[in-house]
Tab-separated table of C-alpha atoms in Angstrom:
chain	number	residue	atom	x	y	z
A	1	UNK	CA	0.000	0.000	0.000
A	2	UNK	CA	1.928	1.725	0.926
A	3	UNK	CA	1.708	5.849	1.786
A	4	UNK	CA	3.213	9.625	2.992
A	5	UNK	CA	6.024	10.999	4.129
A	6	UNK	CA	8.332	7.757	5.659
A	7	UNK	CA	6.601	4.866	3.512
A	8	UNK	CA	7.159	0.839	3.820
A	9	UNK	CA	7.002	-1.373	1.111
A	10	UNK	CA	8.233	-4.329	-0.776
A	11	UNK	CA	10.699	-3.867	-3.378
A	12	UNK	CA	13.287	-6.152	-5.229
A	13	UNK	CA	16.664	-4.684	-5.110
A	14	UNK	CA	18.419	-2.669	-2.769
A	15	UNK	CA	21.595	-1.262	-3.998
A	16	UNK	CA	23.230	-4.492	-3.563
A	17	UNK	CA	23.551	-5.913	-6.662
A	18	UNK	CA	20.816	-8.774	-7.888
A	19	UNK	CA	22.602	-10.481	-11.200
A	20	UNK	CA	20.506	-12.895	-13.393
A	21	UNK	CA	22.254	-16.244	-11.495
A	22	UNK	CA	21.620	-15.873	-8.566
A	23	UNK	CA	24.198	-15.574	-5.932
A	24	UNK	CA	24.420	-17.590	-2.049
A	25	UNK	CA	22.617	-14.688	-0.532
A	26	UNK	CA	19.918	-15.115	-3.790
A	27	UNK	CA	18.971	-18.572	-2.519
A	28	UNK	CA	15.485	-17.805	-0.853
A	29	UNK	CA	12.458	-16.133	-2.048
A	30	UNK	CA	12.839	-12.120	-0.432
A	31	UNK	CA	10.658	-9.425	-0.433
A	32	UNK	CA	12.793	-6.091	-0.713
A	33	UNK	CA	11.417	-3.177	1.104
A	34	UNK	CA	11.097	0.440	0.685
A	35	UNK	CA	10.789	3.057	3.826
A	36	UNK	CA	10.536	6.974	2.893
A	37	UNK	CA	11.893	9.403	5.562
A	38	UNK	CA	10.523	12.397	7.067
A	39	UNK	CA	12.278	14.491	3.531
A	40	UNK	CA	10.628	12.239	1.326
A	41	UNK	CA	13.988	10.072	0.724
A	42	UNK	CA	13.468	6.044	0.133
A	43	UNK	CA	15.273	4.056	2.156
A	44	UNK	CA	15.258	0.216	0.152
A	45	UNK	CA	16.022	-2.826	2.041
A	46	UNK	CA	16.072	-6.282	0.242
A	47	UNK	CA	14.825	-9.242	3.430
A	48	UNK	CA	17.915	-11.292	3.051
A	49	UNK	CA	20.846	-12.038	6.218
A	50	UNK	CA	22.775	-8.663	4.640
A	51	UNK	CA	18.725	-6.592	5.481
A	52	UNK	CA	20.996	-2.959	4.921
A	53	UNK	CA	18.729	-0.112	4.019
A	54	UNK	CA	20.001	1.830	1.446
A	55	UNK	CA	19.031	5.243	0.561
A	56	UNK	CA	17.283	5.688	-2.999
A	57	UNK	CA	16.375	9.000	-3.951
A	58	UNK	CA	14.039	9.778	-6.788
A	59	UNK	CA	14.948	11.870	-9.949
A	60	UNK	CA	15.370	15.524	-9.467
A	61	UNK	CA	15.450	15.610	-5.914
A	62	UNK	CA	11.709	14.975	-5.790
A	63	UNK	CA	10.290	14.094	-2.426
A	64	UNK	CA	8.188	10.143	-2.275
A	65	UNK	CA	5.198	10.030	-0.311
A	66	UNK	CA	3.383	6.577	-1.162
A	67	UNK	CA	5.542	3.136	-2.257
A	68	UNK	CA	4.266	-0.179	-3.255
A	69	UNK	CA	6.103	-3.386	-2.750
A	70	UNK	CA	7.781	-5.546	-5.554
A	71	UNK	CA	9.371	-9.443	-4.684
A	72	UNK	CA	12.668	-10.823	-5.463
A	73	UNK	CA	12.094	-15.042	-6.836
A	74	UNK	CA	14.486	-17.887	-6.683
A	75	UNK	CA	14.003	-21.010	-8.511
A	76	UNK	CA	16.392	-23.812	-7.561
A	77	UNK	CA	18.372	-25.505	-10.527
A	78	UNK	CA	17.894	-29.131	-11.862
A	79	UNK	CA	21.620	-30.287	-11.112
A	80	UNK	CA	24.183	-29.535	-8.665
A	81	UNK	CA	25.950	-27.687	-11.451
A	82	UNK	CA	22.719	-25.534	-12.201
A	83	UNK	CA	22.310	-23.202	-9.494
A	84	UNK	CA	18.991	-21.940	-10.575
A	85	UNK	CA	18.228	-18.654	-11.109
A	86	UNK	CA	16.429	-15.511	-9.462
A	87	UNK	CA	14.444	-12.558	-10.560
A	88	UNK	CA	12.708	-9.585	-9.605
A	89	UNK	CA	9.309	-9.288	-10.726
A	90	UNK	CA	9.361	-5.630	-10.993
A	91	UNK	CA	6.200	-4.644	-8.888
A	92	UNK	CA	7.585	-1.447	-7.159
A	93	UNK	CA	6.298	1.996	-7.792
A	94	UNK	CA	6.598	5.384	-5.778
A	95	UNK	CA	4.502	8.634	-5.873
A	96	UNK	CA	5.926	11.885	-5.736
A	97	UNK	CA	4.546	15.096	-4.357
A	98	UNK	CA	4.328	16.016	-7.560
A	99	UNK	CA	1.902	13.594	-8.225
A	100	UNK	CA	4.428	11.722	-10.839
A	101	UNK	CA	4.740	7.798	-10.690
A	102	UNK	CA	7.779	5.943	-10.765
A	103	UNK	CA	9.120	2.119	-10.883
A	104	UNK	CA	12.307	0.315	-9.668
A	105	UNK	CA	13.936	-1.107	-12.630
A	106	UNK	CA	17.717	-1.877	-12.906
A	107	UNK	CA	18.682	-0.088	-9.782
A	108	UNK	CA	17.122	2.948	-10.320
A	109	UNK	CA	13.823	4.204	-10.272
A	110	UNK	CA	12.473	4.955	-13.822
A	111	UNK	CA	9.661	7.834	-14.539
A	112	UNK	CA	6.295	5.968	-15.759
A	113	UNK	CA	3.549	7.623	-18.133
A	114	UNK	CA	-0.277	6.982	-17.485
A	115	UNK	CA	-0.799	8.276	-13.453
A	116	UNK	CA	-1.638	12.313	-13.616
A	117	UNK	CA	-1.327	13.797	-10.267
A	118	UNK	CA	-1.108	10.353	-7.908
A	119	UNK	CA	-1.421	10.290	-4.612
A	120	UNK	CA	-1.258	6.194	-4.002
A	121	UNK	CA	0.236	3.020	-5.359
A	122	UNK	CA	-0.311	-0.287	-4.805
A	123	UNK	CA	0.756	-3.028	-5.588
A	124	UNK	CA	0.388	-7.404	-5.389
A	125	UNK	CA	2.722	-8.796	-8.079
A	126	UNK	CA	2.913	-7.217	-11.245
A	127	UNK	CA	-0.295	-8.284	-12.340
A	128	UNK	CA	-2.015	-6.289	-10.108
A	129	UNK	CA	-0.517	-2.674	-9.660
A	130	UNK	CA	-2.666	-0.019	-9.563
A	131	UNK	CA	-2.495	3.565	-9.005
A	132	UNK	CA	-4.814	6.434	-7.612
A	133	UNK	CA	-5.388	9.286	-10.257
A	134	UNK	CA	-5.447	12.963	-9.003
A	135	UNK	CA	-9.927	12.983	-9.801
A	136	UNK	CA	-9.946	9.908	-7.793
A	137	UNK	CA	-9.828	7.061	-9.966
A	138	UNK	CA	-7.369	4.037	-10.218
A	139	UNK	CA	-5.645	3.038	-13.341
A	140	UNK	CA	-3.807	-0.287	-13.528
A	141	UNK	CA	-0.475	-0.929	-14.754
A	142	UNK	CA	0.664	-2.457	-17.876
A	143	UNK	CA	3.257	-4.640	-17.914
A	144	UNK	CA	3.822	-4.924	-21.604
A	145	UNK	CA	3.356	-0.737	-22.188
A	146	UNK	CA	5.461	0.193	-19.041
A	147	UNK	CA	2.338	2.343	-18.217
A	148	UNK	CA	-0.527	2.967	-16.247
A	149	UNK	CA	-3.935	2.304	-18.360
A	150	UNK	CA	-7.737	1.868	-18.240
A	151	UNK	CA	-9.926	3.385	-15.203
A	152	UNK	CA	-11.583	1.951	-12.632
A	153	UNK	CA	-13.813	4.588	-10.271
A	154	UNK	CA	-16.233	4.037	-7.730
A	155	UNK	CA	-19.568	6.014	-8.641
A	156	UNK	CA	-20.105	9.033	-6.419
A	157	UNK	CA	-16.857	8.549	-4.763
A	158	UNK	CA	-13.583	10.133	-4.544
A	159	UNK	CA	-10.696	6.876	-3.697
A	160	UNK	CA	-7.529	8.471	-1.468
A	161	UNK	CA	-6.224	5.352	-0.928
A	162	UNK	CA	-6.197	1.832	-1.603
A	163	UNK	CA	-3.887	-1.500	-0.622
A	164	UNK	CA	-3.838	-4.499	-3.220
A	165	UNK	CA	-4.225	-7.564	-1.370
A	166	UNK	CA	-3.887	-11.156	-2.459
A	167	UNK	CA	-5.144	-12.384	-5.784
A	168	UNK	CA	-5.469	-8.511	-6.581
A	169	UNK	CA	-8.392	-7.687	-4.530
A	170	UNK	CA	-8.454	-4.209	-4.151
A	171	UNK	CA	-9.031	-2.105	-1.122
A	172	UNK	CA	-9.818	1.707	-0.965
A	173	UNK	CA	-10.484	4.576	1.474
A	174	UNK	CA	-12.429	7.498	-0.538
A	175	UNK	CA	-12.476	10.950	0.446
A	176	UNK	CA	-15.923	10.325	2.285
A	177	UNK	CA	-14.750	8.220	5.222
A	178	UNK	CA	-16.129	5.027	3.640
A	179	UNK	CA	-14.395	1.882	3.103
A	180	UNK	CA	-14.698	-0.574	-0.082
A	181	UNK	CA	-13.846	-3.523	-1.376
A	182	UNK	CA	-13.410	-4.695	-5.109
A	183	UNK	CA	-13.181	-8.392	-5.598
A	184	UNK	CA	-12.650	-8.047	-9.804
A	185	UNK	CA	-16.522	-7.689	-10.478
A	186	UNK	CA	-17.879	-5.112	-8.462
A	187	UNK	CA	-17.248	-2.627	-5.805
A	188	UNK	CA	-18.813	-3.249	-2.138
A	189	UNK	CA	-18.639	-1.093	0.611
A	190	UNK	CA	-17.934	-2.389	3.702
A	191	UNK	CA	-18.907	-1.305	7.332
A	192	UNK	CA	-16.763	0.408	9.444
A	193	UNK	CA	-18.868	1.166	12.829
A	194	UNK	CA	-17.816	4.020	14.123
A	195	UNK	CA	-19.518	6.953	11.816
A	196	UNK	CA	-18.995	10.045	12.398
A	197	UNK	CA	-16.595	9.369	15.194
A	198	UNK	CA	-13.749	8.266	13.056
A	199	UNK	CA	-11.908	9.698	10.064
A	200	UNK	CA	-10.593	6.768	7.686
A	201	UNK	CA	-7.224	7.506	6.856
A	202	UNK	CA	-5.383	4.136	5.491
A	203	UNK	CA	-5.922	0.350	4.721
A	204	UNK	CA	-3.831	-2.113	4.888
A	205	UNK	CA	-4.603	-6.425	4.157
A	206	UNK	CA	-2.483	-9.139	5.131
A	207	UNK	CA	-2.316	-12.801	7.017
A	208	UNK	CA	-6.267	-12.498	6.741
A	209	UNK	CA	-6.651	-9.309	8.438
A	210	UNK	CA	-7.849	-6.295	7.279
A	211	UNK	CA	-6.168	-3.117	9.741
A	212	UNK	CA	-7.896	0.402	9.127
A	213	UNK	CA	-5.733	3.838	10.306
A	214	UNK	CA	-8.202	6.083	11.585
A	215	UNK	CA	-8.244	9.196	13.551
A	216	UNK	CA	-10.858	8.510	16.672
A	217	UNK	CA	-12.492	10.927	18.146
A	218	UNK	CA	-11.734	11.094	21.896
A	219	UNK	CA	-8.820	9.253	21.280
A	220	UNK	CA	-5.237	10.438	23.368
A	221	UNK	CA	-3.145	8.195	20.745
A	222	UNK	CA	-1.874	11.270	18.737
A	223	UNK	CA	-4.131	11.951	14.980
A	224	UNK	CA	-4.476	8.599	14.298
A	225	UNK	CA	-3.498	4.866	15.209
A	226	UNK	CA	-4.518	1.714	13.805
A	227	UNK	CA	-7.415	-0.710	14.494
A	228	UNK	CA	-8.300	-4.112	13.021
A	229	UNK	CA	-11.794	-4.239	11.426
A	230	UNK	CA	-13.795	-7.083	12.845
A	231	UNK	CA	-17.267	-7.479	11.585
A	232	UNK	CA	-17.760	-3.746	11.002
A	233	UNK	CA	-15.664	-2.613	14.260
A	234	UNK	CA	-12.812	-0.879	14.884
A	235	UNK	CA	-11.330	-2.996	17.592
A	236	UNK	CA	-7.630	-1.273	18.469
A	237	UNK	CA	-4.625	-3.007	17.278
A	238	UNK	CA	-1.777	-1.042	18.595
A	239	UNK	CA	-0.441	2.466	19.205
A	240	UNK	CA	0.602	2.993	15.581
A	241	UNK	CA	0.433	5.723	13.356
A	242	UNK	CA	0.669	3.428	10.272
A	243	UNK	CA	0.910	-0.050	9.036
A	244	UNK	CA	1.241	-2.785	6.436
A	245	UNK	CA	1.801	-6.204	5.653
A	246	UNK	CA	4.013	-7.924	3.369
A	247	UNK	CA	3.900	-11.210	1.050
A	248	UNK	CA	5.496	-13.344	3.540
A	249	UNK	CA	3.389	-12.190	6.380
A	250	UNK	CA	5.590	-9.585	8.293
A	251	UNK	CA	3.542	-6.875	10.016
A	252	UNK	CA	5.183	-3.831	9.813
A	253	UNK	CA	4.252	-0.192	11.709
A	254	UNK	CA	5.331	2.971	12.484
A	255	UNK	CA	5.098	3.825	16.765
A	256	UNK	CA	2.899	6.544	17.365
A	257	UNK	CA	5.543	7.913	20.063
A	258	UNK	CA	8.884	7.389	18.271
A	259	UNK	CA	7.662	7.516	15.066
A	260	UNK	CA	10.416	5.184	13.987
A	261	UNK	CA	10.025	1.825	12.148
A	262	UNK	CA	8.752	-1.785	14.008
A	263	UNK	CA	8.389	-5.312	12.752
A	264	UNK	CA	6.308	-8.693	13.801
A	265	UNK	CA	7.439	-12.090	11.800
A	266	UNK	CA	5.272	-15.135	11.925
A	267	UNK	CA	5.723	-16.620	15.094
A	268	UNK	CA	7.392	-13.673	16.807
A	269	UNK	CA	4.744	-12.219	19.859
A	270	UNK	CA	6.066	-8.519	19.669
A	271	UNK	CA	7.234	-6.406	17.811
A	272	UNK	CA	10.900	-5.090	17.263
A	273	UNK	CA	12.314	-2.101	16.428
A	274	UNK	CA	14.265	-2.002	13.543
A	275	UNK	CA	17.940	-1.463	14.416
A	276	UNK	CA	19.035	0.865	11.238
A	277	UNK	CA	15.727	2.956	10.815
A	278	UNK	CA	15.434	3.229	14.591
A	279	UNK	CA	17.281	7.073	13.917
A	280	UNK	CA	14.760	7.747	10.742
A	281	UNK	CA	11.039	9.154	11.382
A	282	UNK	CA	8.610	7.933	9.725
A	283	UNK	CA	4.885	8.598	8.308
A	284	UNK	CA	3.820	6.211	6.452
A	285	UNK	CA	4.369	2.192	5.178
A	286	UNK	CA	3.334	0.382	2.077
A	287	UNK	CA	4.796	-2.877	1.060
């Protein structure tokens, strides 16, 4: 799903170099993760024993405020002297305040055509990317053109932001506080309980959980924090300011205190703070 000014998401390469054959450290599948600062920098960190974040700054010294995550493959060879290969799918994008959409190819991320004044990304493989227009629309990417195409709109609404969950089902906040759902067919809209009491502000889907930001009214946990959705309520997750989930099930958030970056594996009860972005503040996550 990403998101704003420090943003979290999935991405396939990380500075470190990630040739065709794949080398010891290419020997598992690894999602590769983006975080934007406070300034709008990307910060890209590919989940393998080296984990650096490396800092990745869009063209022009333009400032990132939403990512999308991307996934880096290994296939095992046939023999002991085929070592299989790996490759990156090529399913991350960033938004910059400009509103201009970009994807990380060879390195480097490379302007893309078809998004007009964006202010989201999403992304679940590179089948399903999509992006949110400036008049509130998505478009989806096109892997063949290298550009954003078609439209996809929700009638009488205004989408702000979305996350692309598995098998491309699409989730969006729109600029009315509601909360939908589009399973390929149609768009539903789903309830969120508390009305007029809450301001939706981000979605995020992952491990079969669906976790809404939202400012609460009443609430002493700073703007906003994040809440799972059960059954149309807003039951309180944790004091976070934002959140996401990636392919292989790591939660990760942003403390509402600190502001700095946290992380739950499968298996693990709490979460950690992540040792090299534990001096970065951050906004926002996608992955």
């Amino acid at each position: 799903m990403r998101l704003t000014s420090l943003t979290l998401a999935v991405i396939a390469t990380l500075g470190v170099t990630l040739p065709n054959s794949a080398n010891a450290e290419g020997f598992i599948n690894s999602p590769v993760r983006v975080a934007i600062d406070r300034l709008g920098v990307p910060w890209v960190q590919k989940d393998d024993s080296f984990g650096l974040w490396r800092e990745k700054k869009l063209p022009h010294g333009q400032k990132a405020i939403a990512a999308s995550g991307g996934y880096f493959h290994y296939h095992f060879g046939t023999s002991p002297d085929d070592k299989g290969y790996a490759f990156y799918e090529g399913a991350t994008f960033a938004i910059s305040e400009n509103g201009n959409a970009f994807r990380y190819q060879n390195y480097d991320w490379q302007s893309v055509t078809g998004c007009w004044g964006a202010t989201d990304v999403s992304s679940f493989t590179v089948d399903h990317v999509y992006c949110v227009n400036g008049d509130g629309s998505l478009k989806k990417f096109n892997d063949k053109s290298g550009s954003f195409e078609g439209y996809f709109r929700i009638d009488n609404e205004v989408i702000t932001k979305i996350d692309v969950a598995l098998g491309g089902v699409i989730w969006a906040i729109t600029e009315s506080d509601k909360l939908f759902k589009y399973d390929g067919v149609k768009w539903t809209q789903q309830k969120v309980a508390c009305g007029n009491l809450c301001s939706l502000v981000d979605v995020a889907v992952g491990g079969g959980q669906v976790y809404v930001v939202a400012s609460v009214y009443g609430s002493n946990d700073g703007p906003q924090s994040v809440y799972t959705l059960n059954n149309g309520e807003l039951a309180k997750f944790g004091s976070f300011y934002n959140i996401d989930v990636d392919r292989e099930g790591v939660i990760w958030a942003i403390s509402n205190y600190t502001r700095t970056l946290f992380y739950k594996r499968p298996g693990m009860t709490q979460f950690v703070e992540d040792p090299q972005m534990s001096f970065k503040v951050s906004n926002n996550i996608g992955s």
